[in-house]
Tab-separated table of C-alpha atoms and ligand atoms in Angstrom:
chain	number	residue	atom	x	y	z
Y	1	UNK	CA	8.587	-12.047	-21.162
Y	2	UNK	CA	6.104	-13.513	-19.357
Y	3	UNK	CA	3.094	-11.284	-17.423
Y	4	UNK	CA	0.884	-11.639	-14.630
Y	5	UNK	CA	-1.751	-14.884	-15.519
Y	6	UNK	CA	-4.142	-14.956	-12.441
Y	7	UNK	CA	-5.514	-11.995	-10.111
Y	8	UNK	CA	-4.422	-12.554	-6.638
Y	9	UNK	CA	-6.855	-10.758	-3.942
Y	10	UNK	CA	-4.215	-11.783	-1.563
Y	11	UNK	CA	-1.565	-13.129	-1.381
Y	12	UNK	CA	-0.545	-16.126	0.158
Y	13	UNK	CA	2.573	-18.338	0.942
Y	14	UNK	CA	0.788	-20.872	-1.259
Y	15	UNK	CA	0.325	-18.131	-3.988
Y	16	UNK	CA	4.032	-17.516	-4.470
Y	17	UNK	CA	4.664	-21.294	-5.534
Y	18	UNK	CA	1.928	-21.225	-7.513
Y	19	UNK	CA	3.418	-17.928	-9.333
Y	20	UNK	CA	6.630	-20.166	-9.449
Y	21	UNK	CA	4.684	-22.800	-11.185
Y	22	UNK	CA	2.800	-20.237	-13.725
Y	23	UNK	CA	6.027	-18.941	-14.178
Y	24	UNK	CA	4.970	-15.326	-13.167
Y	25	UNK	CA	7.388	-12.968	-11.370
Y	26	UNK	CA	6.900	-12.453	-8.061
Y	27	UNK	CA	7.265	-8.661	-6.539
Y	28	UNK	CA	8.856	-7.977	-3.378
Y	29	UNK	CA	9.341	-4.762	-1.577
Y	30	UNK	CA	10.289	-2.836	1.640
Y	31	UNK	CA	7.504	-0.965	3.490
Y	32	UNK	CA	8.005	-0.127	7.423
Y	33	UNK	CA	5.560	2.324	8.042
Y	34	UNK	CA	1.549	2.750	7.577
Y	35	UNK	CA	1.539	5.605	4.387
Y	36	UNK	CA	4.118	4.004	2.579
Y	37	UNK	CA	2.691	0.274	2.905
Y	38	UNK	CA	-1.037	1.802	1.609
Y	39	UNK	CA	0.889	3.135	-1.332
Y	40	UNK	CA	2.986	-0.676	-2.118
Y	41	UNK	CA	0.084	-2.433	-1.560
Y	42	UNK	CA	-2.329	-0.808	-3.791
Y	43	UNK	CA	0.296	-1.075	-6.634
Y	44	UNK	CA	-0.082	-4.881	-5.730
Y	45	UNK	CA	3.945	-5.442	-4.813
Y	46	UNK	CA	2.959	-9.428	-4.057
Y	47	UNK	CA	5.312	-9.164	-1.188
Y	48	UNK	CA	6.006	-6.725	1.691
Y	49	UNK	CA	9.048	-7.015	3.760
Y	50	UNK	CA	9.310	-5.449	6.464
Y	51	UNK	CA	13.399	-5.767	6.840
Y	52	UNK	CA	15.515	-5.130	9.470
Y	53	UNK	CA	17.283	-2.427	6.936
Y	54	UNK	CA	14.912	-0.447	8.577
Y	55	UNK	CA	17.588	-0.388	11.228
Y	56	UNK	CA	19.253	1.733	8.335
Y	57	UNK	CA	16.572	3.573	6.119
Y	58	UNK	CA	15.226	4.842	9.412
Y	59	UNK	CA	16.373	4.587	12.013
Y	60	UNK	CA	20.502	6.243	10.540
Y	61	UNK	CA	22.526	3.017	11.672
Y	62	UNK	CA	25.310	1.977	9.639
Y	63	UNK	CA	23.812	-1.706	9.995
Y	64	UNK	CA	21.195	-3.433	10.357
Y	65	UNK	CA	22.271	-5.188	13.704
Y	66	UNK	CA	20.747	-2.683	16.248
Y	67	UNK	CA	17.485	-2.549	15.514
Y	68	UNK	CA	15.191	-4.724	18.371
Y	69	UNK	CA	12.495	-7.175	18.095
Y	70	UNK	CA	10.471	-4.884	19.747
Y	71	UNK	CA	10.888	-2.077	17.182
Y	72	UNK	CA	10.559	-4.583	14.460
Y	73	UNK	CA	7.130	-5.158	15.945
Y	74	UNK	CA	5.828	-1.830	15.873
Y	75	UNK	CA	7.452	-1.330	12.032
Y	76	UNK	CA	5.072	-4.196	11.231
Y	77	UNK	CA	2.134	-3.262	13.076
Y	78	UNK	CA	2.171	-0.253	11.090
Y	79	UNK	CA	2.464	-1.855	8.116
Y	80	UNK	CA	-0.255	-4.424	8.617
Y	81	UNK	CA	-2.665	-1.607	9.292
Y	82	UNK	CA	-2.023	-0.910	6.103
Y	83	UNK	CA	-2.410	-3.990	3.341
Y	84	UNK	CA	-5.150	-5.324	1.484
Y	85	UNK	CA	-3.717	-7.658	-0.455
Y	86	UNK	CA	0.204	-8.002	0.082
Y	87	UNK	CA	1.593	-11.235	2.225
Y	88	UNK	CA	3.617	-9.471	4.938
Y	89	UNK	CA	6.834	-10.925	6.013
Y	90	UNK	CA	8.857	-9.442	8.220
Y	91	UNK	CA	13.090	-9.819	9.535
Y	92	UNK	CA	13.020	-11.794	12.636
Y	93	UNK	CA	16.243	-9.198	13.837
Y	94	UNK	CA	19.728	-10.019	14.711
Y	95	UNK	CA	19.475	-11.978	18.098
Y	96	UNK	CA	16.510	-12.719	18.224
Y	97	UNK	CA	17.011	-16.705	16.820
Y	98	UNK	CA	20.235	-17.175	16.580
Y	99	UNK	CA	21.043	-18.416	19.988
Y	100	UNK	CA	18.563	-21.281	20.486
Y	101	UNK	CA	15.657	-22.513	18.941
Y	102	UNK	CA	13.465	-21.750	22.441
Y	103	UNK	CA	14.171	-18.462	21.530
Y	104	UNK	CA	13.381	-18.097	17.946
Y	105	UNK	CA	9.938	-19.565	18.387
Y	106	UNK	CA	9.132	-17.110	21.197
Y	107	UNK	CA	10.488	-13.989	18.811
Y	108	UNK	CA	8.975	-15.627	15.741
Y	109	UNK	CA	5.186	-15.821	17.814
Y	110	UNK	CA	5.870	-12.199	19.004
Y	111	UNK	CA	6.100	-10.994	15.311
Y	112	UNK	CA	2.923	-12.928	14.474
Y	113	UNK	CA	0.693	-12.133	17.490
Y	114	UNK	CA	1.796	-8.124	18.256
Y	115	UNK	CA	2.051	-7.222	14.849
Y	116	UNK	CA	-0.400	-9.665	12.790
Y	117	UNK	CA	2.134	-10.254	9.905
Y	118	UNK	CA	2.080	-13.310	7.660
Y	119	UNK	CA	5.681	-14.850	8.011
Y	120	UNK	CA	8.692	-14.220	9.221
Y	121	UNK	CA	12.340	-14.056	7.269
Y	122	UNK	CA	15.731	-15.676	8.924
Y	123	UNK	CA	19.176	-15.360	7.648
Y	124	UNK	CA	21.386	-18.592	7.449
Y	125	UNK	CA	21.807	-22.384	6.438
Y	126	UNK	CA	22.559	-24.951	9.128
Y	127	UNK	CA	23.836	-22.852	11.406
Y	128	UNK	CA	20.059	-21.708	12.076
Y	129	UNK	CA	18.423	-24.985	10.923
Y	130	UNK	CA	16.796	-25.887	14.722
Y	131	UNK	CA	15.647	-22.618	15.236
Y	132	UNK	CA	13.661	-22.831	11.564
Y	133	UNK	CA	12.615	-26.235	12.523
Y	134	UNK	CA	10.873	-24.787	15.827
Y	135	UNK	CA	9.388	-22.305	14.005
Y	136	UNK	CA	8.117	-24.073	11.163
Y	137	UNK	CA	6.665	-26.725	13.607
Y	138	UNK	CA	4.197	-24.424	15.522
Y	139	UNK	CA	2.948	-23.602	12.062
Y	140	UNK	CA	4.557	-19.946	11.458
Y	141	UNK	CA	5.591	-19.608	7.901
Y	142	UNK	CA	9.236	-19.008	7.295
Y	143	UNK	CA	11.077	-17.173	4.064
Y	144	UNK	CA	14.965	-17.972	4.319
Y	145	UNK	CA	17.809	-15.565	3.168
Y	146	UNK	CA	21.265	-16.676	2.181
Y	147	UNK	CA	24.491	-14.969	-0.074
Y	148	UNK	CA	24.984	-11.929	1.572
Y	149	UNK	CA	23.076	-11.674	5.179
Y	150	UNK	CA	23.084	-8.466	6.138
Y	151	UNK	CA	23.177	-9.224	9.897
Y	152	UNK	CA	26.474	-11.074	9.528
Y	153	UNK	CA	28.596	-7.971	8.279
Y	154	UNK	CA	31.046	-8.194	10.878
Y	155	UNK	CA	32.447	-11.812	9.860
Y	156	UNK	CA	31.787	-11.173	6.075
Y	157	UNK	CA	34.088	-7.701	6.544
Y	158	UNK	CA	32.392	-6.512	3.564
Y	159	UNK	CA	29.146	-5.921	1.241
Y	160	UNK	CA	30.687	-7.749	-1.487
Y	161	UNK	CA	29.459	-10.116	-3.765
Y	162	UNK	CA	29.086	-13.521	-1.943
Y	163	UNK	CA	29.540	-17.256	-3.313
Y	164	UNK	CA	31.920	-16.288	-6.061
Y	165	UNK	CA	34.531	-19.360	-4.876
Y	166	UNK	CA	33.160	-23.089	-5.624
Y	167	UNK	CA	33.057	-24.095	-1.859
Y	168	UNK	CA	30.864	-21.517	-0.942
Y	169	UNK	CA	28.470	-21.675	-3.831
Y	170	UNK	CA	28.348	-25.781	-2.921
Y	171	UNK	CA	27.619	-24.569	0.881
Y	172	UNK	CA	24.734	-21.970	-0.623
Y	173	UNK	CA	22.839	-24.346	-2.673
Y	174	UNK	CA	23.032	-27.139	0.465
Y	175	UNK	CA	21.126	-24.704	2.492
Y	176	UNK	CA	18.690	-24.025	-0.140
Y	177	UNK	CA	17.934	-27.328	-0.588
Y	178	UNK	CA	18.147	-27.820	3.553
Y	179	UNK	CA	15.348	-24.830	3.939
Y	180	UNK	CA	13.024	-26.057	0.865
Y	181	UNK	CA	13.287	-29.505	2.690
Y	182	UNK	CA	12.276	-28.109	6.270
Y	183	UNK	CA	9.298	-26.077	5.172
Y	184	UNK	CA	10.333	-22.669	4.342
Y	185	UNK	CA	8.210	-20.925	1.737
Y	186	UNK	CA	10.860	-18.419	-0.510
Y	187	UNK	CA	14.634	-17.721	-0.052
Y	188	UNK	CA	16.119	-14.421	-0.602
Y	189	UNK	CA	19.044	-14.771	-2.515
Y	190	UNK	CA	21.276	-11.515	-1.670
Y	191	UNK	CA	24.244	-10.220	-4.019
Y	192	UNK	CA	25.076	-13.461	-5.751
Y	193	UNK	CA	26.277	-14.706	-9.230
Y	194	UNK	CA	23.144	-14.597	-12.125
Y	195	UNK	CA	24.503	-18.024	-12.767
Y	196	UNK	CA	24.370	-19.757	-9.023
Y	197	UNK	CA	20.959	-17.796	-8.609
Y	198	UNK	CA	19.935	-19.872	-11.619
Y	199	UNK	CA	21.185	-23.111	-10.459
Y	200	UNK	CA	19.714	-22.249	-7.223
Y	201	UNK	CA	16.122	-21.446	-8.902
Y	202	UNK	CA	15.988	-24.379	-11.406
Y	203	UNK	CA	16.890	-26.683	-7.798
Y	204	UNK	CA	13.774	-25.871	-6.038
Y	205	UNK	CA	9.825	-25.958	-6.321
Y	206	UNK	CA	9.957	-22.964	-3.480
Y	207	UNK	CA	10.616	-19.675	-5.215
Y	208	UNK	CA	13.689	-17.873	-4.942
Y	209	UNK	CA	13.470	-14.113	-4.790
Y	210	UNK	CA	16.598	-11.829	-5.592
Y	211	UNK	CA	18.589	-8.822	-4.899
Y	212	UNK	CA	20.998	-8.637	-6.510
Y	213	UNK	CA	20.929	-12.003	-7.453
Y	214	UNK	CA	20.144	-11.290	-11.460
Y	215	UNK	CA	17.342	-12.716	-13.548
Y	216	UNK	CA	17.019	-15.603	-13.251
Y	217	UNK	CA	15.715	-15.497	-9.400
Y	218	UNK	CA	11.330	-16.505	-9.384
Y	219	UNK	CA	11.153	-12.735	-8.346
Y	220	UNK	CA	13.008	-9.608	-7.167
Y	221	UNK	CA	13.099	-7.387	-3.954
Y	222	UNK	CA	14.413	-3.517	-3.403
Y	223	UNK	CA	14.230	-1.680	-0.412
Y	224	UNK	CA	12.000	1.269	-1.074
Y	225	UNK	CA	14.450	4.040	-0.333
Y	226	UNK	CA	16.215	2.770	-2.889
Y	227	UNK	CA	13.769	1.864	-5.681
Y	228	UNK	CA	12.533	5.750	-4.428
Y	229	UNK	CA	15.678	7.517	-4.838
Y	230	UNK	CA	15.538	8.628	-1.288
Y	231	UNK	CA	19.068	7.241	-0.151
Y	232	UNK	CA	21.254	9.159	-2.944
Y	233	UNK	CA	24.568	7.795	-1.699
Y	234	UNK	CA	24.078	4.316	-1.696
Y	235	UNK	CA	24.851	3.242	-5.627
Y	236	UNK	CA	25.849	-1.106	-6.005
Y	237	UNK	CA	24.898	-2.087	-9.620
Y	238	UNK	CA	21.900	-4.168	-8.701
Y	239	UNK	CA	19.692	-0.949	-8.295
Y	240	UNK	CA	17.442	0.606	-10.766
Y	241	UNK	CA	15.826	3.604	-9.333
Y	242	UNK	CA	13.142	4.608	-10.647
Y	243	UNK	CA	12.395	8.014	-9.337
Y	244	UNK	CA	15.135	10.893	-7.780
Y	245	UNK	CA	12.469	11.519	-4.673
Y	246	UNK	CA	16.073	13.010	-2.708
Y	247	UNK	CA	16.240	15.712	-4.909
Y	248	UNK	CA	12.471	15.748	-5.796
Y	249	UNK	CA	11.415	16.075	-2.057
Y	250	UNK	CA	14.206	18.312	-1.153
Y	251	UNK	CA	13.187	20.833	-3.852
Y	252	UNK	CA	9.784	20.474	-2.198
Y	253	UNK	CA	10.667	21.213	0.901
Y	254	UNK	CA	13.081	24.200	0.270
Y	255	UNK	CA	10.025	25.723	-1.533
Y	256	UNK	CA	7.808	25.781	1.180
Y	257	UNK	CA	10.307	27.360	3.152
Y	258	UNK	CA	11.200	30.199	0.588
Y	259	UNK	CA	7.106	30.420	1.023
Y	260	UNK	CA	7.329	30.909	4.552
Y	261	UNK	CA	10.185	33.339	4.535
Y	262	UNK	CA	7.867	35.990	2.060
Y	263	UNK	CA	5.084	35.580	3.561
Y	264	UNK	CA	3.356	33.790	0.762
Y	265	UNK	CA	2.454	30.582	2.427
Y	266	UNK	CA	-0.542	30.542	3.943
Y	267	UNK	CA	-2.829	33.009	1.522
Y	268	UNK	CA	-6.039	34.423	2.084
Y	269	UNK	CA	-7.163	31.034	0.692
Y	270	UNK	CA	-4.776	28.930	3.244
Y	271	UNK	CA	-6.547	30.514	6.455
Y	272	UNK	CA	-10.004	30.716	8.141
D	301	KIV	O1	16.130	-5.953	5.104
D	301	KIV	C1	15.988	-6.373	4.214
D	301	KIV	O2	15.125	-5.166	3.408
D	301	KIV	C2	16.111	-7.376	3.596
D	301	KIV	C3	16.273	-7.305	1.909
D	301	KIV	C4	17.045	-6.446	1.334
D	301	KIV	C5	16.164	-8.463	1.183
D	301	KIV	O3	16.426	-8.537	4.228
């Protein structure tokens, strides 16, 4: 097991490639607001993803599809105000980059200009090649996302493991090579077999970041609400919970309610 080798005062897209070369695993976590991003950044997470999973965990939607570009910019600018060290990557939301490359570029520029983010992430391979090229040509760093791509959930029909069959695995490898060749600085691999993650990670010089992709990815990402145990009904095999905040927060809030009801809060020391 290798441990951190070099201190990064500020993580850049280049730092991530260096980390892969040095065999240092990359840590990535989502954040969507200022207070959480401050904690995540202080804990030295390398990459903060302002994911469109905000649609689920912040807004309560069933899928990531409803979140808008304006809402992503709002979340991203809140995160950016908190950051001193991490690289901040923002998801381009569904509908903001798939229809044509010019619109993709306009959306990416809005994210960069209005939030101050450092990079964008897009889902898909060959289908979005021209959009990725256009964004990269403007000097905006792009991260890819292959395997289970939640913005296409209605095409897949389920959230089960992707690319178990040879043809889908081969397409994923080709897409990953294409994204690297275009100039992407990293690729998220979501819910694919560990052996396939190994093959892809060995073929690329840019880092792979796994979520349900097993231990061979060059880094790992989780949704922070899942890691902290705030989303207690979501139980995929790949998730490791480090806390049970759903219960702990619930208990703290119940205590507060009781204290108010029995007129224990505020006490004499807690008033002016
Ligand atoms: O939106 C998100 O949080 C993501 C991660 C699951 C990788 O894309």
